[in-house]
mmCIF file of C-alpha atoms and ligand atoms in Angstrom:
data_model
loop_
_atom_site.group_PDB
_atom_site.id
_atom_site.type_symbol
_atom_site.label_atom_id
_atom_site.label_comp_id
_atom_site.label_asym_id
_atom_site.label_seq_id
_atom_site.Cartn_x
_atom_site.Cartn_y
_atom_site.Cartn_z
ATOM 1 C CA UNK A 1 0.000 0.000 0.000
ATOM 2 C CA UNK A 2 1.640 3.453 -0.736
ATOM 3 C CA UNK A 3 -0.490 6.142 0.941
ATOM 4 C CA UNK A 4 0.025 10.099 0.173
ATOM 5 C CA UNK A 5 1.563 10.749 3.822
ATOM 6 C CA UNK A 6 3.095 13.779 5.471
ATOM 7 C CA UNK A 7 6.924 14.054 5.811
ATOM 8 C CA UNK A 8 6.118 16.082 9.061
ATOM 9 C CA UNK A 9 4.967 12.583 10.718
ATOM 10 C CA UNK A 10 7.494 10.102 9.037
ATOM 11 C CA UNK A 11 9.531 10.104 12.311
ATOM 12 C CA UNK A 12 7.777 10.876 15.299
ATOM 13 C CA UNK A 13 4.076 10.103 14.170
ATOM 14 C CA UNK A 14 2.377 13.439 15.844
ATOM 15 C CA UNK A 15 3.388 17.289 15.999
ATOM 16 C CA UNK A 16 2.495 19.804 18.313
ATOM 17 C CA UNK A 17 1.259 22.718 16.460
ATOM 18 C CA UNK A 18 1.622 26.435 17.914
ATOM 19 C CA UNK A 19 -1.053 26.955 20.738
ATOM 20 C CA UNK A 20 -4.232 28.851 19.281
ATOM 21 C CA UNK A 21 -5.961 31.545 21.657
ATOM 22 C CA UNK A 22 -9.045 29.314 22.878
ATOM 23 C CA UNK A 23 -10.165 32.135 25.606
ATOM 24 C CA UNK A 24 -11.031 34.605 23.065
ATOM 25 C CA UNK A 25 -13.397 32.435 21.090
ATOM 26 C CA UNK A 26 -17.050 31.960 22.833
ATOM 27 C CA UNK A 27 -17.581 28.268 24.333
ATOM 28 C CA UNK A 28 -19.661 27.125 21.500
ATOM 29 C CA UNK A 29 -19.140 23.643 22.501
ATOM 30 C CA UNK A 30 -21.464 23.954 25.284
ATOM 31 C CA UNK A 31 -24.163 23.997 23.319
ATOM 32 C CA UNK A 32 -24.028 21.806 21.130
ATOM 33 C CA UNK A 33 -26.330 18.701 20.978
ATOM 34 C CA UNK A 34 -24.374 15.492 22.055
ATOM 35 C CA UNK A 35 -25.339 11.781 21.529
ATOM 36 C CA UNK A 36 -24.462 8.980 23.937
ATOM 37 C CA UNK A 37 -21.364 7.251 22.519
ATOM 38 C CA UNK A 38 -19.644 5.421 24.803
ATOM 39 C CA UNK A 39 -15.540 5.146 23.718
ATOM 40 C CA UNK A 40 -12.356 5.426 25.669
ATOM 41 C CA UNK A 41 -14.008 5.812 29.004
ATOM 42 C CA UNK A 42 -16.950 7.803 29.789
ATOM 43 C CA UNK A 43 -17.939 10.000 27.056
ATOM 44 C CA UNK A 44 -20.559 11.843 25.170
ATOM 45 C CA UNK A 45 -20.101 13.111 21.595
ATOM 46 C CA UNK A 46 -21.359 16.081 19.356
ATOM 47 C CA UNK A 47 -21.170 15.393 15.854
ATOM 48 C CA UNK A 48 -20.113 17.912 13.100
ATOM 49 C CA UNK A 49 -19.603 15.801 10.722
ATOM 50 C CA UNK A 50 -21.025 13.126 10.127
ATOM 51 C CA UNK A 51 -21.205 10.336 7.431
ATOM 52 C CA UNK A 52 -24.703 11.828 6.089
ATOM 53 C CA UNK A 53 -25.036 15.035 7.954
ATOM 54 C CA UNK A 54 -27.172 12.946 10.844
ATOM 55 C CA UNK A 55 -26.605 13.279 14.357
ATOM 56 C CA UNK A 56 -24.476 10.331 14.833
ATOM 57 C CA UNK A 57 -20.691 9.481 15.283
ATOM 58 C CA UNK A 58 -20.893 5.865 13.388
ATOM 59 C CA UNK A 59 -17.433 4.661 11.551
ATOM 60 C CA UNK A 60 -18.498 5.875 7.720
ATOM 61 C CA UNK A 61 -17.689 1.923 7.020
ATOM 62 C CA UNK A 62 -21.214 1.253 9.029
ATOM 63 C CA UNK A 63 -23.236 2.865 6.303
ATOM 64 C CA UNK A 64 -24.417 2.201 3.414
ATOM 65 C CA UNK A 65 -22.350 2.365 1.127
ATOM 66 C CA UNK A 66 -19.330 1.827 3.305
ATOM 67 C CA UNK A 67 -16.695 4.335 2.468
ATOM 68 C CA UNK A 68 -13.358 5.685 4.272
ATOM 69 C CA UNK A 69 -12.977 8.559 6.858
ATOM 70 C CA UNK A 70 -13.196 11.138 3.998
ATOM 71 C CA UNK A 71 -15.972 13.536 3.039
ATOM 72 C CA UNK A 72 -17.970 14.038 5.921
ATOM 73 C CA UNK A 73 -21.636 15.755 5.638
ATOM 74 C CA UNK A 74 -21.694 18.755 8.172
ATOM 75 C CA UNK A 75 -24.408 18.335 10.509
ATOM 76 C CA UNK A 76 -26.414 21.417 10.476
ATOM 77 C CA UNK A 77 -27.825 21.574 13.702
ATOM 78 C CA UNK A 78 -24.378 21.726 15.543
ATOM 79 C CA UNK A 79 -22.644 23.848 12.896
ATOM 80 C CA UNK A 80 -25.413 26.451 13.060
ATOM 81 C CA UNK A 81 -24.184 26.593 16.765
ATOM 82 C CA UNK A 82 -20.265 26.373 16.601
ATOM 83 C CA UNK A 83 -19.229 28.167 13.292
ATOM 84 C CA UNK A 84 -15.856 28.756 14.740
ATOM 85 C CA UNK A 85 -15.044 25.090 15.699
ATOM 86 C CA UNK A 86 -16.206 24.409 11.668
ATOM 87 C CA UNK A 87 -13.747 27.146 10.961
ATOM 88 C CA UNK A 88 -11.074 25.558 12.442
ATOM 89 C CA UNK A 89 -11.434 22.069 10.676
ATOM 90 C CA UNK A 90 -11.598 23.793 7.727
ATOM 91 C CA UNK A 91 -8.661 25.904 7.757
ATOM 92 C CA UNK A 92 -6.508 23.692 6.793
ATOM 93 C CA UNK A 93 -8.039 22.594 3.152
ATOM 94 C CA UNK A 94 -7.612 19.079 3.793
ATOM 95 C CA UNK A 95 -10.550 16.571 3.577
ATOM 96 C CA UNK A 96 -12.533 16.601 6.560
ATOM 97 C CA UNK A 97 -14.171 13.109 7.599
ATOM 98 C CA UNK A 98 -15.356 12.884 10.879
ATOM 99 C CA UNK A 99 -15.631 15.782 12.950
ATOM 100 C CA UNK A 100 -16.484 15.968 16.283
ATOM 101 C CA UNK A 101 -16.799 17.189 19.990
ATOM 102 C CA UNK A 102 -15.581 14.945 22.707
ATOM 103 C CA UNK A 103 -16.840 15.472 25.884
ATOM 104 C CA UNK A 104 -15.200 13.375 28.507
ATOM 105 C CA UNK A 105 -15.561 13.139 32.246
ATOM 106 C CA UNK A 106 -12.513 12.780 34.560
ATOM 107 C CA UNK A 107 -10.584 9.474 34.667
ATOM 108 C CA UNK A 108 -7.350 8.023 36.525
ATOM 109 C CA UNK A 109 -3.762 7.155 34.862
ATOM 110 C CA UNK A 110 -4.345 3.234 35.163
ATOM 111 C CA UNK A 111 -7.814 3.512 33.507
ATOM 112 C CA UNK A 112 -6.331 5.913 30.753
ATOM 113 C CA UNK A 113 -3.869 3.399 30.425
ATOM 114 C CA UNK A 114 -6.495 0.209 30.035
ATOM 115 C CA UNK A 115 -8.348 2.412 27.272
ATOM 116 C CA UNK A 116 -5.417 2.845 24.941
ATOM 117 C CA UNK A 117 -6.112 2.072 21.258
ATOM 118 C CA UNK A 118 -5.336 2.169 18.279
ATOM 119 C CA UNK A 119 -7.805 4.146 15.436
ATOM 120 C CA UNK A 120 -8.911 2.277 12.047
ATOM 121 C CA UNK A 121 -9.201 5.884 10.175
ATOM 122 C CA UNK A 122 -7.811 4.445 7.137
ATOM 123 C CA UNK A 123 -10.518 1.493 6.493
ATOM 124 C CA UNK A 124 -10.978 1.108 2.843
ATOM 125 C CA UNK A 125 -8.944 3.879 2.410
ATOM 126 C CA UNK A 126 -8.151 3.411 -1.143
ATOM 127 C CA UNK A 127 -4.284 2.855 -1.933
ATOM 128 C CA UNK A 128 -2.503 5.467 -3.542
ATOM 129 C CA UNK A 129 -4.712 8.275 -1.678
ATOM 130 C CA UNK A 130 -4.033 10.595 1.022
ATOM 131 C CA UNK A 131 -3.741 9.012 4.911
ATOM 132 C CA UNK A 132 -5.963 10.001 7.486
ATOM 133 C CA UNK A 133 -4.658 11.492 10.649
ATOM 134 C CA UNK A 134 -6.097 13.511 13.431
ATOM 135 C CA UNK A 135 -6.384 16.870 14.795
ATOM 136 C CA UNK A 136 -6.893 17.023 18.625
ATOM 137 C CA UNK A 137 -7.979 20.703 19.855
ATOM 138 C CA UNK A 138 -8.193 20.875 23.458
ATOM 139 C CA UNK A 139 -11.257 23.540 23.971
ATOM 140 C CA UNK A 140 -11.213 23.430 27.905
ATOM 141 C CA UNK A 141 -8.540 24.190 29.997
ATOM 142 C CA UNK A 142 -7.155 20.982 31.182
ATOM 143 C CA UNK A 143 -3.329 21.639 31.643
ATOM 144 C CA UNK A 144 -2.802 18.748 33.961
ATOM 145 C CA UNK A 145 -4.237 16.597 31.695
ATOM 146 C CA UNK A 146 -2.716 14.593 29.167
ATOM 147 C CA UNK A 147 -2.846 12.864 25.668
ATOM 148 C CA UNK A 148 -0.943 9.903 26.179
ATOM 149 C CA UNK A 149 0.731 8.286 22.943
ATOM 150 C CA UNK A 150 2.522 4.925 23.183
ATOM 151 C CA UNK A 151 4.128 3.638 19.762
ATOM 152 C CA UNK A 152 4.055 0.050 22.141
ATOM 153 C CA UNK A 153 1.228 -0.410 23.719
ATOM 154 C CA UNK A 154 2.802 -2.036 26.371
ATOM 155 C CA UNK A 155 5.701 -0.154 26.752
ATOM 156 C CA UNK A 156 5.886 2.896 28.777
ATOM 157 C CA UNK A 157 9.811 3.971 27.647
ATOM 158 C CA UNK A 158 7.294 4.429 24.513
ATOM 159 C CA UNK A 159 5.056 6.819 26.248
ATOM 160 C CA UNK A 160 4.458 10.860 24.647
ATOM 161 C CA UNK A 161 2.066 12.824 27.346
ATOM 162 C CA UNK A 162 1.315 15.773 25.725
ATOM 163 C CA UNK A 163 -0.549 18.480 28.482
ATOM 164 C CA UNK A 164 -3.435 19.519 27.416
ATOM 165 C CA UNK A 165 -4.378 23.406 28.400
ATOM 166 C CA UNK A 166 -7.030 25.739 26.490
ATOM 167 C CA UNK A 167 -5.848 26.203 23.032
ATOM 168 C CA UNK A 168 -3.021 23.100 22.434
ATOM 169 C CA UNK A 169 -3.153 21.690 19.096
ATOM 170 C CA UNK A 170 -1.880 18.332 18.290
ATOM 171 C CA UNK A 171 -2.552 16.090 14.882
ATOM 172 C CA UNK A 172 -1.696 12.434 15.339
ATOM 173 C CA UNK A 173 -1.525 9.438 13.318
ATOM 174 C CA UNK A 174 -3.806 7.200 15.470
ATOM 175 C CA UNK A 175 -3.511 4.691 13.298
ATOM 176 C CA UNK A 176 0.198 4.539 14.382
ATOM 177 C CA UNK A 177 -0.126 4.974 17.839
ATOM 178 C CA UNK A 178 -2.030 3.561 20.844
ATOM 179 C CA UNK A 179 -3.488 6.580 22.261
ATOM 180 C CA UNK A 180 -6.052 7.586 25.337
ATOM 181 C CA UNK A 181 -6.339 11.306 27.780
ATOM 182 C CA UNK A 182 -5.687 11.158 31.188
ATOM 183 C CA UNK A 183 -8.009 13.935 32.358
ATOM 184 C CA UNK A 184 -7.415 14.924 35.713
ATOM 185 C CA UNK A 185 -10.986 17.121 36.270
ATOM 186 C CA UNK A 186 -12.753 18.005 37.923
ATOM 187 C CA UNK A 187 -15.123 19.190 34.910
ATOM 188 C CA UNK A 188 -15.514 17.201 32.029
ATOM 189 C CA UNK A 189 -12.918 17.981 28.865
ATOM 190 C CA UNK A 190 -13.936 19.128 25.946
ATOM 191 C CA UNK A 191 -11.901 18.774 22.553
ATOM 192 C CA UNK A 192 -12.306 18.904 18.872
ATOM 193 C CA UNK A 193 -11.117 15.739 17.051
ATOM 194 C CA UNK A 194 -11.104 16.081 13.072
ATOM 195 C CA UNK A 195 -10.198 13.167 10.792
ATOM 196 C CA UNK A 196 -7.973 14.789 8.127
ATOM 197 C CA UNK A 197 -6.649 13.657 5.048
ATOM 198 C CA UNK A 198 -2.734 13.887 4.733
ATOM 199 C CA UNK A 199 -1.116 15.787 1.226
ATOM 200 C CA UNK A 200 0.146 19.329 1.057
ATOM 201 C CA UNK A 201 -2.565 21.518 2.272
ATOM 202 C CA UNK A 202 -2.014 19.760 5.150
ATOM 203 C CA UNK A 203 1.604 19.871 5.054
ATOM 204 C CA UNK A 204 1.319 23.238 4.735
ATOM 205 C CA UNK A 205 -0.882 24.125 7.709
ATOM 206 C CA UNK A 206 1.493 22.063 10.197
ATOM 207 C CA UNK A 207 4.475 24.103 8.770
ATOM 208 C CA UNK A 208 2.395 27.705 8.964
ATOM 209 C CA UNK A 209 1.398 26.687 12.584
ATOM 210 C CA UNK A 210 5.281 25.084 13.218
ATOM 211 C CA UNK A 211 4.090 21.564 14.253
ATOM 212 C CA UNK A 212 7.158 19.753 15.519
ATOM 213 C CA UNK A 213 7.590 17.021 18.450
ATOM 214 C CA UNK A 214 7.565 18.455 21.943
ATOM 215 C CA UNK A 215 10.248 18.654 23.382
ATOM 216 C CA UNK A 216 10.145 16.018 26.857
ATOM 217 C CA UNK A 217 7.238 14.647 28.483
ATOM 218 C CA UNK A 218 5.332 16.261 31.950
ATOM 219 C CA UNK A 219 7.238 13.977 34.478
ATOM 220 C CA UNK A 220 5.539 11.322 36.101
ATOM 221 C CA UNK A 221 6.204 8.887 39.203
ATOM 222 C CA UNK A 222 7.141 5.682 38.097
ATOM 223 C CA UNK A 223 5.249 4.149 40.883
ATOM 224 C CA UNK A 224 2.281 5.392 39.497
ATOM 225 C CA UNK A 225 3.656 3.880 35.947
ATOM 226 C CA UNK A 226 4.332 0.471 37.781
ATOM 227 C CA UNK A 227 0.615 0.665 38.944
ATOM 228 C CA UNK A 228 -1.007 1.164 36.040
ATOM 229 C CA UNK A 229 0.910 -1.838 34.150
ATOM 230 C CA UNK A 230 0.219 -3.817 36.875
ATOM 231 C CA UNK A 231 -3.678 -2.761 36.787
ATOM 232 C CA UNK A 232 -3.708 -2.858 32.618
ATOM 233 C CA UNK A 233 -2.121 -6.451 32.508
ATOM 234 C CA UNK A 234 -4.717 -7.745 35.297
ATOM 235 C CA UNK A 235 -7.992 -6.203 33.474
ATOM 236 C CA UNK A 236 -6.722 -7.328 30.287
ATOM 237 C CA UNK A 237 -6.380 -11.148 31.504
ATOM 238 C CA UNK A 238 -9.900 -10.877 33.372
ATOM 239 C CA UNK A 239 -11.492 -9.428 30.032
ATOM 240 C CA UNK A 240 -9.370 -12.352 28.205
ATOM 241 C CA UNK A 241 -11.052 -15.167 30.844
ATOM 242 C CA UNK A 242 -14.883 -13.802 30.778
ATOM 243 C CA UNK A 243 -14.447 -13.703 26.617
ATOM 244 C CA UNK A 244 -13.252 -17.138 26.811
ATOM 245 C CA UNK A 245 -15.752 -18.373 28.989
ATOM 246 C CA UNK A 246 -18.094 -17.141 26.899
ATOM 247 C CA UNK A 247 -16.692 -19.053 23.884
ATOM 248 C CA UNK A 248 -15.828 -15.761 22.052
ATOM 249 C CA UNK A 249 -12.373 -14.657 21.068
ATOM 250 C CA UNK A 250 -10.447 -11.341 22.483
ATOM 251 C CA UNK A 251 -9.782 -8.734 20.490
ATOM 252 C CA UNK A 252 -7.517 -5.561 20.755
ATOM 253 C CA UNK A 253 -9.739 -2.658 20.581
ATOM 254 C CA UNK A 254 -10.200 -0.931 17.621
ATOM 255 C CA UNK A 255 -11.442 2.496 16.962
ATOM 256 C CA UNK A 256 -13.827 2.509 19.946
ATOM 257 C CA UNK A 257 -14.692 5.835 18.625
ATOM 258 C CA UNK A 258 -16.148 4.140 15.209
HETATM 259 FE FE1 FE2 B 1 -8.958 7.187 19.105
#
């Protein structure tokens, strides 16, 4: 498969785009309308951009026809309500897919940790077109909270934990990496996540807004990294035994956000 990808990814898989000036825009995400869609802990979602302009957050494979994470229809009811936030996923000219508002209610390391994934943006993505990658714009102010990327799953000496204040910017291949937020709280985080299509409107976004690799990690207590190995491993084996008690085989999760 040769995708169209961005050079700006080829080595570390993400880039940290300059910080955009979130307190001067108006909260539109509050009031937006957001469906129950459970992914990555507990969560709520406002679509605004959808496979068919609906209010849902379904993988575009789970229509009919199936089709990649490309062309999304905007959902009018939201949009009418956060022109801004449709601003920003436009402003780069790439192909918008999915396009949504996460909100997402405070969790703990070790169950950040159990709730890495990996995304399936590029489902019958057709070869020889652009990748899909996404943009992650933190719209609350959650600066002790964290993105956490691992290229290993299972590795922590893998681990990126990028903070996540008003205003930080970051576009990520999740296809690449394993990827979950530690939010600390203690109100729930909002952030707009927009499937984009990689090629050089793109390319040239990331280098107007310098997108590079950030520089070292928020430190954390490696007791607390112990912990949550421990905890991950010992879910993981208990979801393993119910699933095979059941008869039915375990998976690795996959786009919970489909
Ligand atoms: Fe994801």
């Amino acid at each position: 498969m040769s995708y169209i990808t961005s050079p700006a990814f080829e080595k570390k898989g993400y880039v940290v785009l300059d910080a955009y000036d979130q307190a001067a825009d108006p909260q539109e995400w509050l009031n937006l309308q957001y469906v129950d869609w459970k992914s990555s802990g507990d969560t709520r979602w406002a679509p605004l951009a959808s496979a068919f302009g609906e209010m849902e957050c379904n993988g575009f494979w789970n229509h009919t026809p199936p089709r990649t994470d490309k062309d999304g229809v905007w959902v009018q009811a939201n949009v009418d309500k956060a022109p801004i936030l449709k601003a920003r996923a436009e402003e780069p000219g790439a192909n918008v897919g999915r396009c949504r508002v996460i909100e997402l209610q405070p969790n703990d390391y070790a169950g950040a940790i159990y709730n890495l994934h990996q995304d399936d943006n590029n489902r019958l993505n057709p070869d020889g077109t652009g990748w899909i990658v996404r943009s992650f714009f933190n719209l609350s102010d959650d600066p002790d909270s964290v993105l956490i990327l691992r290229e290993d799953r299972f590795d922590p000496e893998t681990e990126v934990r990028i903070p996540l204040p008003a205003g930080s910017q970051v576009v990520v291949d999740t296809q690449r990496f394993w990827h979950a937020v530690w939010h600390t709280g203690p109100a729930p985080r909002y952030s707009l996540i927009s499937s984009w299509t990689s090629g050089p409107e793109l390319d040239a976004y990331v280098q107007k807004y310098h997108g590079a690799p950030q520089a070292a990690n928020p430190p954390l207590d490696q007791a607390v990294i112990d912990d949550a190995q421990f905890q991950m491993k010992r879910r993981l084996a208990e979801r393993a035994a119910t699933l095979a008690a059941q008869g039915k085989k375990d998976h690795a999760p996959k786009d919970p956000e489909a």
